[in-house]
Amino acid sequence: MKDNVTTLKNASSDILHNLVTMVMGLIIGILVAIHGFHRRTPQPVFKSLLIQRIQKLSISFRNVVFAQIKISAINTLLFILFAFVLLPIWGVHLPFAKTLTILTFMFGLIPILGNLISNTLTFIAALTISLGLAGVALLYLVLVHKLEYFINAKIIGHKINANAWEILLAMLIFESIFGLSGLIAAPIFYAYLKLELKDARLI
């Protein structure tokens, strides 16, 4: 029992740490993306090259964030279909459905991890009704979560001029090396890599 409690505590701490890190990264990225670098005077070589790298990373971040807004909207529409159309057909009304709709969109702005959080909240809400409904909700949410990988790859790939398989491959590689954080960051850094390679005329 103590081992299970310790494991759960560690898992919760890891999730909270990843969430805080991701939110801080988003805030920093947004600030960098909206900040203009105006070079009115000659810059030292190192500073000039550093600014160029930051600008490209900013462009990559901006493209991925705008794509993530579309992905979040799609996830929210799928949740609305589940909570306000499918469940009422079976005579079931999900508790806090309207609140969960808002949270699904808000958390959906955080790649991958946000979807996991909103899915967990939906599962808990379904569990308050019955174990059977929680099982149905879990199955639905797992399918949506897997679908998000392909939606991410398609939408983000279109935004950064990359094929869906390229994004999926980058996500798999980054996840295997860096874990969940790598999975979340993969589209941004892959978009940045493509910008660098294009400017170097290597692709």
mmCIF file of C-alpha atoms in Angstrom:
data_model
loop_
_atom_site.group_PDB
_atom_site.id
_atom_site.type_symbol
_atom_site.label_atom_id
_atom_site.label_comp_id
_atom_site.label_asym_id
_atom_site.label_seq_id
_atom_site.Cartn_x
_atom_site.Cartn_y
_atom_site.Cartn_z
ATOM 1 C CA MET A 1 0.000 0.000 0.000
ATOM 2 C CA LYS A 2 2.811 2.387 0.934
ATOM 3 C CA ASP A 3 4.606 1.574 -2.330
ATOM 4 C CA ASN A 4 1.470 2.414 -4.324
ATOM 5 C CA VAL A 5 1.051 5.705 -2.483
ATOM 6 C CA THR A 6 4.703 6.572 -3.101
ATOM 7 C CA THR A 7 4.406 5.690 -6.792
ATOM 8 C CA LEU A 8 1.245 7.779 -7.143
ATOM 9 C CA LYS A 9 2.887 10.690 -5.328
ATOM 10 C CA ASN A 10 5.947 10.545 -7.593
ATOM 11 C CA ALA A 11 3.791 10.327 -10.711
ATOM 12 C CA SER A 12 1.730 13.323 -9.587
ATOM 13 C CA SER A 13 4.895 15.300 -8.892
ATOM 14 C CA ASP A 14 6.288 14.463 -12.338
ATOM 15 C CA ILE A 15 3.063 15.501 -14.063
ATOM 16 C CA LEU A 16 2.897 18.751 -12.081
ATOM 17 C CA HIS A 17 6.567 19.472 -12.842
ATOM 18 C CA ASN A 18 6.045 18.851 -16.567
ATOM 19 C CA LEU A 19 2.922 21.017 -16.564
ATOM 20 C CA VAL A 20 4.636 23.932 -14.813
ATOM 21 C CA THR A 21 7.672 23.631 -17.088
ATOM 22 C CA MET A 22 5.457 23.534 -20.164
ATOM 23 C CA VAL A 23 3.438 26.579 -19.095
ATOM 24 C CA MET A 24 6.624 28.517 -18.358
ATOM 25 C CA GLY A 25 8.018 27.486 -21.732
ATOM 26 C CA LEU A 26 4.835 28.644 -23.463
ATOM 27 C CA ILE A 27 4.976 32.010 -21.710
ATOM 28 C CA ILE A 28 8.638 32.497 -22.615
ATOM 29 C CA GLY A 29 7.986 31.378 -26.172
ATOM 30 C CA ILE A 30 5.054 33.768 -26.569
ATOM 31 C CA LEU A 31 7.097 36.674 -25.202
ATOM 32 C CA VAL A 32 9.939 35.886 -27.597
ATOM 33 C CA ALA A 33 7.538 35.399 -30.513
ATOM 34 C CA ILE A 34 5.873 38.804 -30.065
ATOM 35 C CA HIS A 35 9.129 40.611 -29.360
ATOM 36 C CA GLY A 36 10.673 42.236 -32.395
ATOM 37 C CA PHE A 37 14.429 42.255 -32.847
ATOM 38 C CA HIS A 38 15.239 45.548 -34.531
ATOM 39 C CA ARG A 39 18.895 45.849 -35.432
ATOM 40 C CA ARG A 40 19.394 49.555 -35.964
ATOM 41 C CA THR A 41 23.141 49.475 -35.356
ATOM 42 C CA PRO A 42 25.826 46.979 -36.394
ATOM 43 C CA GLN A 43 25.974 44.004 -34.043
ATOM 44 C CA PRO A 44 28.925 41.815 -33.025
ATOM 45 C CA VAL A 45 29.086 38.602 -35.033
ATOM 46 C CA PHE A 46 28.132 36.328 -32.141
ATOM 47 C CA LYS A 47 25.188 38.507 -31.088
ATOM 48 C CA SER A 48 23.985 38.812 -34.677
ATOM 49 C CA LEU A 49 24.071 35.041 -35.202
ATOM 50 C CA LEU A 50 22.404 34.450 -31.837
ATOM 51 C CA ILE A 51 19.572 36.841 -32.724
ATOM 52 C CA GLN A 52 19.098 35.052 -36.052
ATOM 53 C CA ARG A 53 18.786 31.697 -34.239
ATOM 54 C CA ILE A 54 16.288 33.159 -31.753
ATOM 55 C CA GLN A 55 14.240 34.670 -34.576
ATOM 56 C CA LYS A 56 14.043 31.322 -36.362
ATOM 57 C CA LEU A 57 13.097 29.553 -33.141
ATOM 58 C CA SER A 58 10.465 32.248 -32.582
ATOM 59 C CA ILE A 59 9.003 31.656 -36.049
ATOM 60 C CA SER A 60 8.926 27.908 -35.411
ATOM 61 C CA PHE A 61 7.240 28.407 -32.044
ATOM 62 C CA ARG A 62 4.653 30.786 -33.515
ATOM 63 C CA ASN A 63 3.767 28.345 -36.299
ATOM 64 C CA VAL A 64 3.360 25.444 -33.880
ATOM 65 C CA VAL A 65 1.283 27.502 -31.419
ATOM 66 C CA PHE A 66 -1.141 28.624 -34.134
ATOM 67 C CA ALA A 67 -1.406 25.016 -35.273
ATOM 68 C CA GLN A 68 -2.021 23.928 -31.667
ATOM 69 C CA ILE A 69 -4.977 26.320 -31.426
ATOM 70 C CA LYS A 70 -6.591 24.483 -34.348
ATOM 71 C CA ILE A 71 -5.806 21.134 -32.725
ATOM 72 C CA SER A 72 -7.350 22.288 -29.439
ATOM 73 C CA ALA A 73 -10.478 23.428 -31.276
ATOM 74 C CA ILE A 74 -10.798 20.006 -32.929
ATOM 75 C CA ASN A 75 -10.353 18.243 -29.572
ATOM 76 C CA THR A 76 -13.023 20.493 -28.071
ATOM 77 C CA LEU A 77 -15.449 19.731 -30.905
ATOM 78 C CA LEU A 78 -14.872 16.002 -30.396
ATOM 79 C CA PHE A 79 -15.580 16.420 -26.678
ATOM 80 C CA ILE A 80 -18.778 18.367 -27.428
ATOM 81 C CA LEU A 81 -19.854 15.553 -29.757
ATOM 82 C CA PHE A 82 -19.225 13.015 -26.994
ATOM 83 C CA ALA A 83 -20.689 14.934 -24.036
ATOM 84 C CA PHE A 84 -23.608 16.766 -25.651
ATOM 85 C CA VAL A 85 -24.627 14.444 -28.499
ATOM 86 C CA LEU A 86 -23.607 10.817 -27.957
ATOM 87 C CA LEU A 87 -24.128 10.560 -24.193
ATOM 88 C CA PRO A 88 -27.583 12.268 -24.204
ATOM 89 C CA ILE A 89 -28.676 9.786 -26.902
ATOM 90 C CA TRP A 90 -28.033 7.063 -24.296
ATOM 91 C CA GLY A 91 -29.847 9.103 -21.665
ATOM 92 C CA VAL A 92 -26.659 10.088 -19.847
ATOM 93 C CA HIS A 93 -25.654 13.620 -18.912
ATOM 94 C CA LEU A 94 -22.004 14.150 -18.001
ATOM 95 C CA PRO A 95 -21.483 16.275 -14.848
ATOM 96 C CA PHE A 96 -19.774 19.635 -15.334
ATOM 97 C CA ALA A 97 -19.908 19.168 -19.117
ATOM 98 C CA LYS A 98 -19.810 22.899 -19.874
ATOM 99 C CA THR A 99 -16.884 23.472 -17.532
ATOM 100 C CA LEU A 100 -15.071 20.489 -19.031
ATOM 101 C CA THR A 101 -15.626 21.936 -22.504
ATOM 102 C CA ILE A 102 -13.814 25.132 -21.530
ATOM 103 C CA LEU A 103 -11.038 23.202 -19.775
ATOM 104 C CA THR A 104 -10.634 20.907 -22.782
ATOM 105 C CA PHE A 105 -9.934 23.890 -25.013
ATOM 106 C CA MET A 106 -7.650 25.614 -22.501
ATOM 107 C CA PHE A 107 -5.591 22.525 -21.685
ATOM 108 C CA GLY A 108 -5.639 21.581 -25.361
ATOM 109 C CA LEU A 109 -3.358 24.540 -26.037
ATOM 110 C CA ILE A 110 -0.644 22.540 -24.247
ATOM 111 C CA PRO A 111 0.546 19.839 -26.674
ATOM 112 C CA ILE A 112 -0.061 16.208 -25.632
ATOM 113 C CA LEU A 113 0.104 16.829 -21.860
ATOM 114 C CA GLY A 114 -2.910 19.151 -21.918
ATOM 115 C CA ASN A 115 -4.978 16.481 -23.628
ATOM 116 C CA LEU A 116 -3.978 13.966 -20.967
ATOM 117 C CA ILE A 117 -5.096 16.359 -18.213
ATOM 118 C CA SER A 118 -8.477 17.126 -19.797
ATOM 119 C CA ASN A 119 -9.008 13.407 -20.480
ATOM 120 C CA THR A 120 -8.326 12.612 -16.825
ATOM 121 C CA LEU A 121 -10.873 15.212 -15.697
ATOM 122 C CA THR A 122 -13.460 13.800 -18.109
ATOM 123 C CA PHE A 123 -12.807 10.263 -16.856
ATOM 124 C CA ILE A 124 -13.253 11.371 -13.233
ATOM 125 C CA ALA A 125 -16.534 13.125 -14.106
ATOM 126 C CA ALA A 126 -17.798 9.970 -15.827
ATOM 127 C CA LEU A 127 -16.692 7.858 -12.863
ATOM 128 C CA THR A 128 -19.019 9.836 -10.572
ATOM 129 C CA ILE A 129 -21.954 8.386 -12.514
ATOM 130 C CA SER A 130 -20.909 4.770 -12.962
ATOM 131 C CA LEU A 131 -17.930 2.524 -13.573
ATOM 132 C CA GLY A 132 -19.419 1.452 -16.900
ATOM 133 C CA LEU A 133 -19.666 5.020 -18.153
ATOM 134 C CA ALA A 134 -16.113 5.642 -16.979
ATOM 135 C CA GLY A 135 -15.012 2.658 -19.069
ATOM 136 C CA VAL A 136 -16.815 4.003 -22.135
ATOM 137 C CA ALA A 137 -15.318 7.451 -21.566
ATOM 138 C CA LEU A 138 -11.847 5.946 -21.145
ATOM 139 C CA LEU A 139 -12.143 4.029 -24.420
ATOM 140 C CA TYR A 140 -13.334 7.146 -26.223
ATOM 141 C CA LEU A 141 -10.580 9.292 -24.715
ATOM 142 C CA VAL A 142 -7.864 6.769 -25.590
ATOM 143 C CA LEU A 143 -9.033 6.782 -29.206
ATOM 144 C CA VAL A 144 -9.078 10.593 -29.260
ATOM 145 C CA HIS A 145 -5.625 10.724 -27.653
ATOM 146 C CA LYS A 146 -4.189 8.403 -30.309
ATOM 147 C CA LEU A 147 -5.978 10.377 -33.006
ATOM 148 C CA GLU A 148 -4.325 13.547 -31.705
ATOM 149 C CA TYR A 149 -0.909 12.251 -32.774
ATOM 150 C CA PHE A 150 -2.049 12.134 -36.397
ATOM 151 C CA ILE A 151 -3.984 15.406 -36.131
ATOM 152 C CA ASN A 152 -0.871 17.061 -34.684
ATOM 153 C CA ALA A 153 1.280 15.685 -37.460
ATOM 154 C CA LYS A 154 -1.145 16.750 -40.199
ATOM 155 C CA ILE A 155 -1.915 20.281 -38.985
ATOM 156 C CA ILE A 156 1.568 21.146 -37.736
ATOM 157 C CA GLY A 157 3.126 19.538 -40.798
ATOM 158 C CA HIS A 158 1.005 21.738 -43.054
ATOM 159 C CA LYS A 159 1.989 24.833 -41.058
ATOM 160 C CA ILE A 160 5.732 24.169 -41.297
ATOM 161 C CA ASN A 161 5.683 22.567 -44.766
ATOM 162 C CA ALA A 162 6.485 19.068 -43.534
ATOM 163 C CA ASN A 163 4.867 15.721 -44.233
ATOM 164 C CA ALA A 164 2.834 14.100 -41.466
ATOM 165 C CA TRP A 165 5.254 11.174 -41.266
ATOM 166 C CA GLU A 166 8.144 13.588 -40.653
ATOM 167 C CA ILE A 167 6.425 15.067 -37.592
ATOM 168 C CA LEU A 168 5.429 11.633 -36.279
ATOM 169 C CA LEU A 169 8.992 10.371 -36.696
ATOM 170 C CA ALA A 170 10.376 13.447 -34.923
ATOM 171 C CA MET A 171 7.889 12.962 -32.069
ATOM 172 C CA LEU A 172 8.848 9.294 -31.682
ATOM 173 C CA ILE A 173 12.587 10.058 -31.695
ATOM 174 C CA PHE A 174 12.302 12.944 -29.224
ATOM 175 C CA GLU A 175 10.038 10.886 -26.943
ATOM 176 C CA SER A 176 12.500 7.975 -26.896
ATOM 177 C CA ILE A 177 15.347 10.337 -25.957
ATOM 178 C CA PHE A 178 13.702 12.933 -23.704
ATOM 179 C CA GLY A 179 10.421 11.304 -22.663
ATOM 180 C CA LEU A 180 7.177 13.294 -22.483
ATOM 181 C CA SER A 181 8.985 16.639 -22.626
ATOM 182 C CA GLY A 182 10.653 15.607 -25.869
ATOM 183 C CA LEU A 183 7.331 14.517 -27.324
ATOM 184 C CA ILE A 184 5.857 17.947 -26.581
ATOM 185 C CA ALA A 185 8.852 19.906 -27.879
ATOM 186 C CA ALA A 186 9.467 17.798 -30.997
ATOM 187 C CA PRO A 187 7.304 19.807 -33.463
ATOM 188 C CA ILE A 188 8.913 23.113 -32.441
ATOM 189 C CA PHE A 189 12.491 21.924 -32.756
ATOM 190 C CA TYR A 190 11.787 20.026 -35.963
ATOM 191 C CA ALA A 191 10.263 23.178 -37.465
ATOM 192 C CA TYR A 192 13.373 25.087 -36.378
ATOM 193 C CA LEU A 193 15.644 22.432 -37.909
ATOM 194 C CA LYS A 194 13.817 22.689 -41.229
ATOM 195 C CA LEU A 195 14.226 26.466 -41.241
ATOM 196 C CA GLU A 196 17.965 26.130 -40.634
ATOM 197 C CA LEU A 197 18.369 23.507 -43.358
ATOM 198 C CA LYS A 198 16.382 25.583 -45.855
ATOM 199 C CA ASP A 199 18.440 28.689 -45.162
ATOM 200 C CA ALA A 200 21.587 26.605 -45.625
ATOM 201 C CA ARG A 201 20.089 25.316 -48.914
ATOM 202 C CA LEU A 202 20.494 21.733 -47.784
ATOM 203 C CA ILE A 203 16.846 20.892 -48.478
#
